[in-house]
Amino acid sequence: MDFDGRLFKQELKKRKEYVDSCLERYLSETDAFPPLIHQAMHYAVFNGGKRIRPIMVMEGALLAGGQPETVAPCACALELIHSYSLVHDDLPAMDDDDFRRGQPTCHRVFGEANAILTGDALLTRAFEVLTQNADLLGVEASRVLKVIGKVARAAGSQGMIGGQVIDLDCEGKSVDYQCLQTMHSLKTGELFRCALQAGAVLCGMDDRGLWALDEYARHFGMAFQITDDILDIQGDETLIGKPVGSDEKNQKTTFPSLFGLDRSQQMARESVKICLKSLEGFDQRADFLRSLATYLLQRDS
Amino acid sequence: MDFDGRLFKQELKKRKEYVDSCLERYLSETDAFPPLIHQAMHYAVFNGGKRIRPIMVMEGALLAGGQPETVAPCACALELIHSYSLVHDDLPAMDDDDFRRGQPTCHRVFGEANAILTGDALLTRAFEVLTQNADLLGVEASRVLKVIGKVARAAGSQGMIGGQVIDLDCEGKSVDYQCLQTMHSLKTGELFRCALQAGAVLCGMDDRGLWALDEYARHFGMAFQITDDILDIQGDETLIGKPVGSDEKNQKTTFPSLFGLDRSQQMARESVKICLKSLEGFDQRADFLRSLATYLLQRDS
């Protein structure tokens, strides 16, 4: 499969717009009572995110022979969890960021207390929305329960939250590769893995297929993180929505700081190669995932 | 049924100890990786809580003809959610409390960032644990899903979190009865209602029974809040674990501040009377719930 950047961006945009329309449906109306928290939840979710996790949920469903619509609640739930984690990460007690994708962060707009509660509410809402895969869309209840367990583990103290704890603990310390790798695989990797599996599980994929998707997701997570670190050095501030060089300024250990830029780029290319190899058992329905991995090597945001 | 205070306290203690043993089982080991977050989760949960919500889950199961063991994961989940809400409520950006039940609050021990993450992790863990009602204990998956939806709504932006948003918004403002009532029914009432219904739903109680339990839970929540406000005026600091008079000092609107002490006590008695009336259709298996409501009128902590 040749990579057609222009075609891929069109496909990505189409999927992003579909996810956004689902999010509008599954997030409470902004005028629900009390209005303040619902406005803040809306603000946190609709801030220009790339929607990679929900898209992965839907691609997993497609590869299992299902339809994106069937797993839309699950897809939205993963994005709500991602959004809550950004709101809490940005808090003054955490990374203390004033801007996110060029917009004032949630606590800058709604105050610190409301930002904490907004994150809590998005996380809680994610689990409510997850149950709707069964109620509204007829997925077998036992499969939905299995996915809820997976999501909670991926987002929990031994997954995403665990990774953030390690990240905070590493601040200002010199960190080795092993530690960097553990931190990233928990902080961002687990949720990618969960996203790609969740849609597939809901649509009944077999274990062999799930294993292949997991291989893809783990290396996708790795390539995503490495290219994220590279963007922080080489990126265009107007496209990435934050100042270039922030990792170096904050004395953060990154792939380039440990291995240099050339070797990091090489590592990203190798990870993407494994992503593509893991999809060999799938037909052209996996083409979007193939392009998504390839695209990481030329991402600009 | 006559109320025997000594016997009731024995029964309460027995139930509390059983809940504690379940919590030990369903909370991750304190040595799980990364250790810091698991220690903090443990600290936040094992801090002398009365375990009223999990006990309600188990009583609901009993009244539906089930066993406490069958709903133990759900019972624990409700306590994890209650615990997370206390950790976040105590944060500097929220109520800024240094002590909770006489112990330093989570952020005083583990730092603010870790306390935010500890709350997040407890909330996430609650939903993981909820799925175990089916996996481990054979409850029908569709019933478990129904309960997960209920729990998420009760704890979410239109439930407990919504109540906390209103509470923060009311700080220093003069508040009328309508607003006070809405705030409390969301902030504490919804979780009581959910607790009593959850165990009953998991064990297949019919709608008529659920309606009666809901009637009990709503008035229990009311009596609980009124007596809580009264304790803040008349209580023994060593028993309630916080300084007496803190509501007045913080200019908080309370039932006594709106209605006076005598009328508030009268309102609590009336609520308890409705609690007892709502249980008329149940046999002696509801005796503990009857005592629990009656006990509110003489609680000392």
XYZ file of C-alpha atoms in Angstrom, chain A residues 34-299:
266
model
C -26.097 22.825 36.820
C -25.038 24.670 33.636
C -21.513 25.627 34.735
C -20.155 22.072 34.873
C -21.774 21.123 31.581
C -20.319 24.165 29.856
C -16.894 23.301 31.254
C -17.201 19.668 30.118
C -18.111 20.861 26.638
C -15.194 23.304 26.602
C -12.764 20.569 27.606
C -13.954 18.096 24.989
C -14.395 20.413 22.006
C -10.948 21.948 21.892
C -9.593 20.757 18.590
C -8.511 17.260 19.597
C -7.383 14.860 16.874
C -9.770 12.102 18.133
C -7.219 9.355 17.518
C -8.507 7.102 20.330
C -12.172 7.089 19.278
C -11.129 6.607 15.657
C -9.125 3.573 16.783
C -12.191 2.158 18.563
C -14.156 2.469 15.328
C -11.392 0.997 13.163
C -11.180 -1.976 15.543
C -14.920 -2.513 15.110
C -14.598 -2.373 11.302
C -11.815 -4.977 11.315
C -14.022 -7.261 13.427
C -16.761 -7.004 10.806
C -18.815 -4.443 12.765
C -19.876 -0.876 12.100
C -18.522 2.376 13.605
C -22.045 3.332 14.750
C -22.291 0.221 16.927
C -19.295 1.237 19.013
C -19.882 5.005 18.973
C -20.572 5.186 22.750
C -17.344 3.340 23.515
C -15.424 5.563 21.093
C -16.802 8.668 22.810
C -16.020 7.252 26.250
C -12.351 6.878 25.350
C -12.230 10.496 24.182
C -13.962 11.694 27.376
C -11.300 9.875 29.402
C -8.524 11.374 27.296
C -10.102 14.831 27.739
C -10.416 14.477 31.513
C -6.759 13.428 31.765
C -5.698 16.582 29.899
C -7.813 18.814 32.182
C -6.250 17.302 35.308
C -2.696 17.207 33.838
C -2.910 20.936 33.080
C -3.873 21.890 36.680
C -1.563 24.184 38.665
C -0.713 21.313 41.047
C 0.313 19.162 38.054
C 1.922 20.584 34.876
C 0.520 24.085 35.486
C -0.203 24.816 31.826
C -2.087 27.940 30.796
C -2.680 26.901 27.200
C -3.680 23.695 25.460
C -3.821 23.609 21.660
C -3.598 27.405 21.677
C -6.673 27.867 23.928
C -6.695 28.791 27.643
C -6.797 25.600 29.727
C -9.973 24.601 31.578
C -8.859 25.935 34.985
C -7.886 29.268 33.403
C -11.443 29.684 32.171
C -13.544 28.018 34.887
C -11.255 28.161 37.942
C -9.267 25.406 39.591
C -12.038 23.808 41.665
C -14.384 23.571 38.704
C -11.610 22.159 36.509
C -11.014 19.343 39.020
C -14.754 18.629 39.048
C -14.937 18.846 35.247
C -12.294 16.134 34.934
C -14.147 14.018 37.506
C -17.407 14.507 35.616
C -15.909 13.577 32.228
C -14.419 10.400 33.691
C -17.722 9.463 35.339
C -19.677 10.265 32.186
C -17.363 7.989 30.190
C -18.544 4.975 32.175
C -22.176 5.974 31.862
C -21.772 6.303 28.096
C -20.041 2.908 27.913
C -23.173 1.179 29.210
C -25.074 2.605 26.230
C -23.316 0.251 23.818
C -25.720 -2.362 25.140
C -28.869 -0.319 25.880
C -29.046 1.564 22.639
C -27.067 -0.501 20.198
C -27.739 -4.068 21.154
C -24.194 -5.216 21.865
C -24.208 -8.276 24.173
C -24.065 -7.120 27.813
C -21.221 -9.472 28.712
C -19.021 -7.981 25.975
C -19.782 -4.454 27.159
C -18.870 -5.430 30.727
C -15.595 -6.916 29.528
C -14.772 -3.650 27.756
C -15.699 -1.554 30.808
C -13.205 -3.616 32.836
C -10.536 -3.121 30.160
C -11.122 0.629 29.995
C -10.982 1.015 33.780
C -7.723 -0.922 33.983
C -6.150 1.018 31.091
C -7.134 4.358 32.639
C -6.453 3.375 36.254
C -3.697 3.267 38.855
C -1.805 0.574 36.961
C -2.408 2.267 33.603
C -2.726 5.924 32.590
C -2.886 7.337 36.131
C 0.091 5.196 37.162
C 2.043 6.685 34.250
C 1.221 10.216 35.338
C 2.348 9.416 38.901
C 5.689 8.206 37.521
C 5.956 11.258 35.244
C 5.486 13.636 38.199
C 7.916 11.620 40.273
C 10.567 11.848 37.504
C 10.410 15.649 37.242
C 13.889 17.128 37.400
C 15.471 13.679 37.853
C 17.708 11.968 35.341
C 15.727 9.074 33.939
C 16.961 5.967 32.124
C 15.396 4.346 29.076
C 13.645 1.626 31.090
C 11.872 4.209 33.234
C 10.980 6.460 30.272
C 9.571 3.468 28.444
C 7.480 2.313 31.443
C 6.168 5.817 32.026
C 5.050 6.330 28.407
C 3.616 2.857 27.963
C 1.431 3.440 31.037
C 0.641 7.116 30.485
C -0.330 6.979 26.819
C 0.246 3.435 25.559
C -2.382 1.645 27.653
C -5.220 3.833 26.411
C -4.207 3.353 22.740
C -4.112 -0.417 23.295
C -7.458 -0.333 25.010
C -9.025 1.815 22.274
C -8.070 -0.476 19.422
C -9.122 -3.607 21.315
C -12.357 -2.227 22.736
C -14.167 -1.782 19.433
C -12.895 -5.148 18.211
C -14.037 -6.928 21.398
C -17.491 -5.329 21.207
C -17.818 -6.658 17.652
C -16.593 -10.139 18.538
C -13.061 -10.335 17.091
C -11.178 -13.564 17.808
C -8.064 -13.765 20.017
C -5.655 -14.017 17.094
C -6.973 -10.764 15.633
C -6.907 -9.092 19.039
C -3.281 -10.105 19.489
C -2.325 -8.526 16.156
C -4.154 -5.311 17.028
C -2.390 -5.186 20.367
C 0.982 -5.512 18.635
C -0.006 -2.597 16.386
C -1.231 -0.450 19.268
C 1.862 -0.945 21.410
C 4.202 0.112 18.624
C 1.874 2.874 17.508
C 2.047 4.264 21.059
C 5.827 4.123 20.967
C 6.080 5.859 17.562
C 3.507 8.415 18.689
C 5.553 9.327 21.754
C 8.879 9.493 19.939
C 7.463 11.720 17.185
C 5.802 13.850 19.876
C 9.212 14.398 21.476
C 10.723 15.221 18.070
C 7.944 17.743 17.333
C 8.813 19.522 20.565
C 12.243 20.205 19.012
C 11.477 20.608 15.309
C 7.772 21.454 15.216
C 5.932 24.574 14.160
C 4.502 26.348 17.235
C 1.426 27.533 15.370
C 0.592 23.937 14.394
C 1.381 22.128 17.684
C -0.261 24.844 19.785
C 2.485 25.090 22.414
C 5.975 26.576 22.563
C 8.716 24.525 20.910
C 11.517 23.490 23.289
C 9.311 23.138 26.363
C 10.694 19.676 27.199
C 14.261 20.966 27.273
C 13.219 24.003 29.293
C 11.444 21.756 31.826
C 14.464 19.417 31.896
C 12.300 16.519 30.752
C 13.940 13.305 29.672
C 12.799 12.507 26.110
C 13.775 10.061 23.383
C 15.933 12.698 21.621
C 17.586 13.722 24.906
C 18.529 10.078 25.574
C 19.317 8.891 22.036
C 19.783 12.010 19.897
C 17.533 13.131 17.069
C 18.772 10.767 14.324
C 18.515 7.629 16.413
C 15.074 8.701 17.672
C 13.828 9.127 14.106
C 15.240 5.691 13.294
C 13.397 4.191 16.315
C 10.121 5.768 15.190
C 10.575 4.303 11.693
C 11.226 0.853 13.169
C 8.100 1.036 15.347
C 5.970 2.015 12.356
C 7.426 -0.906 10.407
C 6.257 -3.301 13.157
C 2.810 -1.639 13.107
C 2.507 -2.409 9.394
C 3.781 -5.959 9.829
C 1.263 -6.670 12.603
C -1.589 -5.885 10.198
C -0.493 -8.387 7.535
C -3.349 -10.761 8.368
C -5.988 -8.097 7.609
C -7.399 -7.078 4.209
C -7.809 -3.561 2.822
C -10.133 -2.640 5.672
C -6.931 -2.120 7.689
C -5.611 0.441 5.180
C -6.617 3.387 7.318
C -4.658 2.012 10.299
C -1.698 1.417 7.988
C -1.814 5.041 6.849
C -2.302 6.282 10.415
C 0.957 4.654 11.500
C 2.848 5.826 8.407
C 1.520 9.335 8.927
C 3.247 9.565 12.336
C 6.579 9.828 10.510
C 5.471 13.053 8.845
C 3.092 14.471 11.415
